[in-house]
Amino acid sequence: MDKTHKQQYFSTELLSWYLRHRRDLPWRRSKNPYYIWISEVMLQQTRVDTVIPYFHRFVERFPTVQALAEAPEEDVLKLWEGLGYYSRARNLQGAVREVHERYEGTVPNTKAEISSLRGVGPYTAGAILSIAYNKPEPAVDGNVMRVLSRYFLIEEDIMKPKTRILMEKLAQKLIPEGTAGDFNQALMELGAMVCKPRSPICLTCPVMEHCAAREAGMEEELPIKKKAKPPRPEWRMAALIAGSGDHAGKVLIRQRPQEGLLARMWELPHTEVPFSYKEAQPSSAEAVPVLFDLLVEQLAEETIGVVPERWFMHAEHTFSHIHWDMQIVLCSMEPGVLPTDAGMLLPTHYQWVDSKAMEAYAFPNVFLKILNQYFASCSKK
DNA sequence: AAAGCGGGGCA
DNA sequence: TGCCCAGCTTT
């Protein structure tokens, strides 16, 4: 079988398989470019099952370009809470505002215009152009690179930008006339459902017969991929500061800086513990006073005077590049030190919240879990 | 080219 | 419990 026929066989069989087996996903029920856009941004680095409930809530609250463009950023961040990579949400809203103003609310349909939008890279541009507008542009994500590297036995490192370019050229050639949207989704669907990263289900694959990796017994070896560096460890001490008086039943939360990790999200006040404190790292209820002092000093710099009371819990959280090992300590406010409950002002990036008031602030999952556990333990008593 | 940026699923 | 997944932006 020559090269052209092998490609034609692949495209035809794959497309036919997709039309018979495609999942009924919320964003496949519409060709609204705005909905396709939202789904594609949410699906970056994120599984379908995770995205579905977020997608429903998001389009219900922001049904149009105008609705999202005019929404407060905190509302958008709150609806993204738990989904991760929060710059996606801020970039999406920024880009939607641009579409609202510059394109009168119509998502552009040219490669140059759509690629200029914040948060829209080569994959997302291709996905929107092909799925919403049926333009013959490739949409190469991890699924597609895995499928193509196996079927065509491509042994280039898929982490290299050059490999993605190569895959895009190949993927574009494979698109049958007039079927770009379905064909691109077919490639991704095969990668998600059949040609999986581990233990691919080759026996049900519509193109198994001519899969080069399968013929070579290499399907588990591909794609070739350089290993990522392990996350660097960090120790942290967080304070659960219980309010009294007017703030009884509430705890103090803090907003993170405008830029960087978890930008503008809310958290428990906390501090990094230098590794020089290795011996003192508390792993249980026997928290060490010197670490309490560290936390007290750190918060004092932000004019928050606290008194550590007792150890509450341990939490671990892994980002792609950092691993947090965190001890959480129950604290009370120090009487007579700013800010007190007697009407002194908190810094603006601090707030008192109870379980109900938390609904107005977006938290990373790690702090959400701690706070929920804390309020649950309070209501039990 | 490399690093920063979350969170969840699976064997 | 350890390993895997991987798109866009910034440096």
Short mmCIF file of C-alpha atoms (C1' of nucleotides) in Angstrom, two decimals:
data_model
loop_
_atom_site.label_atom_id
_atom_site.label_comp_id
_atom_site.label_asym_id
_atom_site.label_seq_id
_atom_site.Cartn_x
_atom_site.Cartn_y
_atom_site.Cartn_z
CA MET A 1 0.00 0.00 0.00
CA ASP A 2 1.51 3.32 -1.01
CA LYS A 3 1.66 6.41 1.10
CA THR A 4 -1.33 8.20 -0.42
CA HIS A 5 -3.62 5.23 -0.02
CA LYS A 6 -2.51 4.65 3.53
CA GLN A 7 -3.44 8.27 4.32
CA GLN A 8 -6.74 8.04 2.46
CA TYR A 9 -7.65 4.83 4.24
CA PHE A 10 -6.85 6.46 7.56
CA SER A 11 -8.98 9.55 6.94
CA THR A 12 -11.96 7.69 5.54
CA GLU A 13 -12.11 4.97 8.17
CA LEU A 14 -11.49 7.36 11.04
CA LEU A 15 -14.17 9.79 9.92
CA SER A 16 -16.66 7.00 9.41
CA TRP A 17 -15.88 5.59 12.86
CA TYR A 18 -16.34 9.00 14.46
CA LEU A 19 -19.72 9.59 12.86
CA ARG A 20 -20.88 6.29 14.35
CA HIS A 21 -19.22 6.51 17.78
CA ARG A 22 -18.92 10.16 18.76
CA ARG A 23 -19.83 11.01 22.33
CA ASP A 24 -22.73 13.32 22.95
CA LEU A 25 -20.87 16.23 24.58
CA PRO A 26 -22.52 19.54 25.55
CA TRP A 27 -20.35 21.63 23.21
CA ARG A 28 -21.08 19.31 20.29
CA ARG A 29 -24.76 20.25 20.39
CA SER A 30 -24.08 23.70 19.00
CA LYS A 31 -21.92 25.33 16.36
CA ASN A 32 -21.89 28.62 18.25
CA PRO A 33 -18.25 29.74 17.91
CA TYR A 34 -18.37 31.34 21.37
CA TYR A 35 -19.39 28.04 23.00
CA ILE A 36 -16.80 26.11 20.99
CA TRP A 37 -14.19 28.62 22.12
CA ILE A 38 -15.10 28.28 25.81
CA SER A 39 -15.03 24.48 25.59
CA GLU A 40 -11.66 24.42 23.84
CA VAL A 41 -10.05 26.71 26.41
CA MET A 42 -11.48 24.64 29.27
CA LEU A 43 -10.29 21.45 27.59
CA GLN A 44 -6.67 22.65 27.47
CA GLN A 45 -4.81 20.30 29.84
CA THR A 46 -8.12 19.15 31.25
CA ARG A 47 -10.21 16.00 30.83
CA VAL A 48 -13.66 15.98 29.28
CA ASP A 49 -15.38 14.65 32.42
CA THR A 50 -13.92 17.45 34.52
CA VAL A 51 -14.91 20.15 32.04
CA ILE A 52 -18.58 19.19 31.51
CA PRO A 53 -20.06 20.65 34.72
CA TYR A 54 -17.88 23.77 34.43
CA PHE A 55 -19.01 24.28 30.83
CA HIS A 56 -22.69 24.06 31.80
CA ARG A 57 -22.33 26.57 34.64
CA PHE A 58 -20.23 28.92 32.53
CA VAL A 59 -22.51 29.19 29.49
CA GLU A 60 -25.54 29.48 31.74
CA ARG A 61 -24.03 32.42 33.61
CA PHE A 62 -22.33 33.96 30.53
CA PRO A 63 -24.50 32.91 27.57
CA THR A 64 -23.13 35.49 25.16
CA VAL A 65 -19.93 37.30 24.28
CA GLN A 66 -21.49 40.44 25.70
CA ALA A 67 -22.40 38.77 29.01
CA LEU A 68 -18.84 37.55 29.56
CA ALA A 69 -17.32 40.82 28.37
CA GLU A 70 -19.35 42.81 30.88
CA ALA A 71 -18.92 40.47 33.87
CA PRO A 72 -16.67 41.32 36.83
CA GLU A 73 -13.43 39.36 36.71
CA GLU A 74 -14.06 37.86 40.18
CA ASP A 75 -17.24 36.22 38.91
CA VAL A 76 -15.35 34.60 36.04
CA LEU A 77 -12.59 33.40 38.35
CA LYS A 78 -15.15 31.99 40.80
CA LEU A 79 -16.79 29.92 38.05
CA TRP A 80 -13.32 28.67 37.07
CA GLU A 81 -12.53 27.71 40.68
CA GLY A 82 -11.04 24.22 40.84
CA LEU A 83 -10.40 23.95 37.11
CA GLY A 84 -6.78 25.11 37.36
CA TYR A 85 -4.52 27.20 35.13
CA TYR A 86 -6.46 30.33 36.06
CA SER A 87 -4.71 32.53 33.51
CA ARG A 88 -6.90 30.70 31.00
CA ALA A 89 -9.97 32.33 32.54
CA ARG A 90 -8.46 35.81 32.63
CA ASN A 91 -7.08 35.51 29.09
CA LEU A 92 -10.42 34.22 27.84
CA GLN A 93 -12.31 37.14 29.31
CA GLY A 94 -9.72 39.61 27.98
CA ALA A 95 -10.02 38.11 24.51
CA VAL A 96 -13.82 38.05 24.66
CA ARG A 97 -13.80 41.73 25.59
CA GLU A 98 -11.68 42.37 22.51
CA VAL A 99 -14.11 40.41 20.33
CA HIS A 100 -16.98 42.37 21.86
CA GLU A 101 -15.37 45.73 21.13
CA ARG A 102 -13.39 45.19 17.95
CA TYR A 103 -15.46 42.55 16.15
CA GLU A 104 -18.93 43.51 17.40
CA GLY A 105 -19.24 40.26 19.31
CA THR A 106 -18.53 37.94 16.36
CA VAL A 107 -15.68 35.49 16.92
CA PRO A 108 -13.29 36.09 13.99
CA ASN A 109 -12.92 33.34 11.40
CA THR A 110 -9.45 33.97 10.04
CA LYS A 111 -6.27 32.37 11.34
CA ALA A 112 -4.48 35.69 11.79
CA GLU A 113 -7.27 37.41 13.70
CA ILE A 114 -8.18 34.52 15.94
CA SER A 115 -4.55 33.72 16.75
CA SER A 116 -3.99 37.27 17.92
CA LEU A 117 -6.47 36.78 20.77
CA ARG A 118 -5.03 36.18 24.24
CA GLY A 119 -4.93 32.52 25.21
CA VAL A 120 -5.55 31.32 21.66
CA GLY A 121 -2.52 29.37 20.42
CA PRO A 122 -2.11 27.11 17.39
CA TYR A 123 -4.27 24.30 18.76
CA THR A 124 -7.19 26.44 19.93
CA ALA A 125 -7.15 28.54 16.75
CA GLY A 126 -7.33 25.40 14.62
CA ALA A 127 -10.04 23.86 16.80
CA ILE A 128 -12.32 26.91 16.61
CA LEU A 129 -11.75 27.49 12.88
CA SER A 130 -12.41 23.86 12.00
CA ILE A 131 -15.20 22.97 14.43
CA ALA A 132 -17.15 26.23 14.39
CA TYR A 133 -16.41 27.37 10.82
CA ASN A 134 -15.42 24.09 9.13
CA LYS A 135 -12.21 25.66 7.82
CA PRO A 136 -9.53 23.12 6.82
CA GLU A 137 -7.09 23.99 9.62
CA PRO A 138 -5.32 21.34 11.72
CA ALA A 139 -5.98 21.20 15.48
CA VAL A 140 -3.06 19.29 16.95
CA ASP A 141 -3.28 18.51 20.66
CA GLY A 142 -1.69 15.69 22.67
CA ASN A 143 -4.27 13.17 21.50
CA VAL A 144 -3.60 13.96 17.87
CA MET A 145 0.16 13.74 18.28
CA ARG A 146 -0.21 10.37 19.97
CA VAL A 147 -2.49 8.98 17.26
CA LEU A 148 -0.35 10.28 14.38
CA SER A 149 2.95 9.23 15.94
CA ARG A 150 1.61 5.70 16.28
CA TYR A 151 -0.20 5.28 12.98
CA PHE A 152 2.69 6.77 10.99
CA LEU A 153 5.39 5.60 13.42
CA ILE A 154 6.89 9.04 13.98
CA GLU A 155 9.72 8.86 16.51
CA GLU A 156 10.32 12.59 16.98
CA ASP A 157 10.08 13.98 20.51
CA ILE A 158 6.58 15.46 20.69
CA MET A 159 7.70 18.00 23.30
CA LYS A 160 9.74 19.78 20.62
CA PRO A 161 8.00 22.68 18.83
CA LYS A 162 9.39 21.39 15.53
CA THR A 163 7.50 18.14 15.96
CA ARG A 164 4.22 19.97 16.46
CA ILE A 165 4.80 21.86 13.19
CA LEU A 166 5.48 18.58 11.41
CA MET A 167 2.32 17.06 12.89
CA GLU A 168 0.26 20.09 11.83
CA LYS A 169 1.40 19.73 8.23
CA LEU A 170 0.54 16.03 8.26
CA ALA A 171 -2.81 16.59 10.00
CA GLN A 172 -3.78 19.24 7.46
CA LYS A 173 -3.06 16.92 4.53
CA LEU A 174 -5.27 14.27 6.10
CA ILE A 175 -8.44 16.40 6.31
CA PRO A 176 -10.98 15.13 3.75
CA GLU A 177 -12.66 17.83 1.67
CA GLY A 178 -15.36 19.69 3.61
CA THR A 179 -15.09 17.70 6.84
CA ALA A 180 -12.52 19.60 8.88
CA GLY A 181 -14.62 19.94 12.03
CA ASP A 182 -15.64 16.30 12.21
CA PHE A 183 -12.28 14.97 11.12
CA ASN A 184 -10.31 16.97 13.70
CA GLN A 185 -12.69 15.84 16.42
CA ALA A 186 -12.39 12.28 15.13
CA LEU A 187 -8.62 12.37 15.64
CA MET A 188 -9.02 13.60 19.21
CA GLU A 189 -11.87 11.23 19.96
CA LEU A 190 -9.79 8.25 18.82
CA GLY A 191 -6.93 9.39 21.04
CA ALA A 192 -9.25 9.77 24.03
CA MET A 193 -11.31 6.61 23.65
CA VAL A 194 -9.17 4.04 21.81
CA CYS A 195 -5.59 5.13 21.14
CA LYS A 196 -5.04 5.96 24.83
CA PRO A 197 -1.68 6.85 26.37
CA ARG A 198 -1.42 3.49 28.13
CA SER A 199 -3.05 0.22 27.09
CA PRO A 200 -4.54 1.37 23.79
CA ILE A 201 -7.53 -0.74 22.75
CA CYS A 202 -6.17 -1.64 19.32
CA LEU A 203 -8.69 -4.38 18.64
CA THR A 204 -11.49 -1.84 18.44
CA CYS A 205 -9.48 0.69 16.43
CA PRO A 206 -10.93 1.55 13.01
CA VAL A 207 -7.43 1.97 11.50
CA MET A 208 -5.56 -0.85 13.26
CA GLU A 209 -5.04 -2.72 10.01
CA HIS A 210 -2.48 -0.21 8.71
CA CYS A 211 -1.14 1.22 11.97
CA ALA A 212 2.65 1.24 11.68
CA ALA A 213 3.22 1.20 15.44
CA ARG A 214 0.93 -1.80 15.79
CA GLU A 215 2.74 -3.61 12.96
CA ALA A 216 6.06 -2.92 14.70
CA GLY A 217 4.73 -3.75 18.16
CA MET A 218 5.60 -0.23 19.23
CA GLU A 219 2.17 1.16 20.19
CA GLU A 220 3.05 1.31 23.90
CA GLU A 221 6.42 2.96 23.16
CA LEU A 222 4.98 5.90 21.24
CA PRO A 223 4.82 8.82 21.31
CA ILE A 224 8.44 9.59 22.21
CA LYS A 225 8.50 12.24 24.89
CA LYS A 226 11.14 13.83 27.04
CA LYS A 227 10.39 13.38 30.74
CA ALA A 228 9.33 16.46 32.69
CA LYS A 229 11.32 17.60 35.70
CA PRO A 230 9.79 16.60 39.04
CA PRO A 231 8.18 19.44 41.04
CA ARG A 232 10.43 21.16 43.56
CA PRO A 233 9.35 20.69 47.19
CA GLU A 234 8.27 23.60 49.40
CA TRP A 235 7.27 23.58 53.08
CA ARG A 236 4.62 26.01 54.17
CA MET A 237 2.81 27.02 57.38
CA ALA A 238 -0.74 28.32 57.04
CA ALA A 239 -2.87 30.07 59.65
CA LEU A 240 -6.54 29.42 60.27
CA ILE A 241 -7.25 32.64 62.12
CA ALA A 242 -10.54 32.48 63.98
CA GLY A 243 -12.39 35.75 64.45
CA SER A 244 -14.08 36.87 67.64
CA GLY A 245 -16.63 39.53 68.49
CA ASP A 246 -18.13 40.83 65.24
CA HIS A 247 -16.20 38.19 63.34
CA ALA A 248 -17.03 35.19 65.47
CA GLY A 249 -17.39 32.04 63.39
CA LYS A 250 -15.31 33.53 60.58
CA VAL A 251 -11.72 33.08 59.46
CA LEU A 252 -9.29 35.47 57.86
CA ILE A 253 -8.43 35.00 54.18
CA ARG A 254 -5.92 36.80 51.99
CA GLN A 255 -5.84 37.62 48.27
CA ARG A 256 -2.77 36.54 46.32
CA PRO A 257 -0.72 39.01 44.23
CA GLN A 258 -1.89 40.19 40.80
CA GLU A 259 0.74 38.14 38.94
CA GLY A 260 2.26 34.69 39.16
CA LEU A 261 1.10 31.46 40.78
CA LEU A 262 -2.65 31.42 41.49
CA ALA A 263 -2.79 35.14 40.70
CA ARG A 264 -5.59 37.05 42.42
CA MET A 265 -7.03 33.90 44.01
CA TRP A 266 -7.86 33.83 47.75
CA GLU A 267 -6.01 31.71 50.29
CA LEU A 268 -5.23 31.19 53.95
CA PRO A 269 -2.46 33.50 55.13
CA HIS A 270 0.68 31.43 55.08
CA THR A 271 4.45 31.50 54.79
CA GLU A 272 7.17 29.36 53.31
CA VAL A 273 9.34 27.47 55.79
CA PRO A 274 13.00 27.58 54.71
CA PHE A 275 14.68 24.20 54.42
CA SER A 276 17.11 25.32 57.11
CA TYR A 277 14.24 24.45 59.49
CA LYS A 278 14.46 20.84 58.39
CA GLU A 279 14.78 19.45 61.91
CA ALA A 280 11.80 21.43 63.11
CA GLN A 281 9.38 20.44 60.39
CA PRO A 282 6.27 19.25 62.22
CA SER A 283 4.66 16.22 60.68
CA SER A 284 1.91 15.79 63.24
CA ALA A 285 0.22 17.43 66.20
CA GLU A 286 3.64 18.06 67.72
CA ALA A 287 4.14 21.29 65.87
CA VAL A 288 7.28 23.08 66.93
CA PRO A 289 7.11 26.54 68.53
CA VAL A 290 9.91 27.94 66.38
CA LEU A 291 7.73 27.41 63.32
CA PHE A 292 4.85 29.16 65.01
CA ASP A 293 7.18 32.10 65.55
CA LEU A 294 8.03 32.15 61.86
CA LEU A 295 4.36 32.37 60.97
CA VAL A 296 3.70 35.07 63.57
CA GLU A 297 6.61 37.15 62.26
CA GLN A 298 5.49 36.85 58.67
CA LEU A 299 1.95 37.95 59.42
CA ALA A 300 3.16 40.77 61.66
CA GLU A 301 4.87 42.23 58.59
CA GLU A 302 1.41 42.53 57.06
CA THR A 303 0.08 44.11 60.29
CA ILE A 304 -1.78 40.95 61.22
CA GLY A 305 -1.13 40.05 64.87
CA VAL A 306 -1.88 36.42 65.63
CA VAL A 307 -1.43 33.96 68.48
CA PRO A 308 -0.97 30.33 67.44
CA GLU A 309 -3.26 28.04 69.44
CA ARG A 310 -2.81 24.50 68.16
CA TRP A 311 -1.98 22.35 65.14
CA PHE A 312 -5.02 21.66 62.94
CA MET A 313 -4.07 19.55 59.92
CA HIS A 314 -1.55 18.65 57.27
CA ALA A 315 -2.15 19.18 53.56
CA GLU A 316 -0.19 18.40 50.43
CA HIS A 317 -0.73 19.85 47.03
CA THR A 318 1.15 19.26 43.81
CA PHE A 319 1.27 21.81 41.03
CA SER A 320 3.03 20.89 37.80
CA HIS A 321 6.25 22.53 39.01
CA ILE A 322 5.95 22.84 42.83
CA HIS A 323 4.96 20.46 45.61
CA TRP A 324 3.52 22.08 48.74
CA ASP A 325 3.82 20.30 52.07
CA MET A 326 1.70 22.43 54.35
CA GLN A 327 0.95 22.49 58.07
CA ILE A 328 -2.16 24.37 59.13
CA VAL A 329 -2.25 25.99 62.55
CA LEU A 330 -5.29 27.35 64.40
CA CYS A 331 -4.72 30.92 65.56
CA SER A 332 -6.56 33.73 67.28
CA MET A 333 -6.09 37.45 66.78
CA GLU A 334 -3.66 39.04 69.20
CA PRO A 335 -5.55 41.55 71.36
CA GLY A 336 -4.31 45.11 71.11
CA VAL A 337 -2.35 44.58 67.91
CA LEU A 338 -3.48 45.87 64.54
CA PRO A 339 -5.94 45.05 63.22
CA THR A 340 -8.16 44.32 66.19
CA ASP A 341 -11.84 43.60 66.26
CA ALA A 342 -12.31 47.08 67.68
CA GLY A 343 -12.77 48.66 64.29
CA MET A 344 -9.21 48.94 63.01
CA LEU A 345 -9.01 48.40 59.28
CA LEU A 346 -7.66 45.25 57.71
CA PRO A 347 -5.38 45.58 54.70
CA THR A 348 -7.71 45.50 51.69
CA HIS A 349 -6.45 42.17 50.49
CA TYR A 350 -7.69 40.52 53.70
CA GLN A 351 -11.29 39.50 54.43
CA TRP A 352 -13.25 37.71 57.15
CA VAL A 353 -15.38 34.89 55.76
CA ASP A 354 -17.62 32.10 56.95
CA SER A 355 -18.78 29.15 54.91
CA LYS A 356 -21.47 31.25 53.20
CA ALA A 357 -19.29 34.27 52.46
CA MET A 358 -16.68 32.03 50.80
CA GLU A 359 -19.04 31.80 47.82
CA ALA A 360 -17.94 35.27 46.74
CA TYR A 361 -14.22 34.43 46.59
CA ALA A 362 -12.30 32.04 44.33
CA PHE A 363 -9.96 29.62 46.11
CA PRO A 364 -7.44 27.08 44.82
CA ASN A 365 -8.57 23.54 45.63
CA VAL A 366 -6.02 23.00 48.38
CA PHE A 367 -7.42 25.88 50.46
CA LEU A 368 -10.99 24.98 49.60
CA LYS A 369 -10.46 21.56 51.15
CA ILE A 370 -8.88 22.96 54.30
CA LEU A 371 -11.58 25.58 54.77
CA ASN A 372 -14.38 23.10 54.19
CA GLN A 373 -12.86 20.73 56.71
CA TYR A 374 -12.50 23.55 59.22
CA PHE A 375 -16.09 24.73 58.93
CA ALA A 376 -17.28 21.13 59.07
CA SER A 377 -15.35 20.60 62.31
CA CYS A 378 -16.85 23.79 63.78
CA SER A 379 -20.43 22.83 63.03
CA LYS A 380 -19.95 19.37 64.54
CA LYS A 381 -19.01 20.77 67.92
"C1'" DA B 1 14.59 26.34 24.14
"C1'" DA B 2 13.11 26.25 28.83
"C1'" DA B 3 10.31 27.51 32.56
"C1'" DG B 4 5.88 28.92 34.73
"C1'" DC B 5 1.22 27.70 35.31
"C1'" DG B 6 -3.41 23.36 38.33
"C1'" DG B 7 -5.61 19.62 39.02
"C1'" DG B 8 -7.23 14.88 38.40
"C1'" DG B 9 -7.07 9.85 36.84
"C1'" DC B 10 -5.20 5.33 36.69
"C1'" DA B 11 -2.52 0.84 37.55
"C1'" DT C 1 0.95 5.76 46.06
"C1'" DG C 2 3.82 6.88 42.10
"C1'" DC C 3 3.37 7.96 37.50
"C1'" DC C 4 1.02 10.19 33.65
"C1'" DC C 5 -1.49 13.87 31.08
"C1'" DA C 6 0.41 18.62 27.94
"C1'" DG C 7 -1.55 24.18 25.63
"C1'" DC C 8 -0.22 28.99 26.02
"C1'" DT C 9 2.65 32.63 27.69
"C1'" DT C 10 6.80 34.49 29.30
"C1'" DT C 11 11.67 34.50 29.79
#
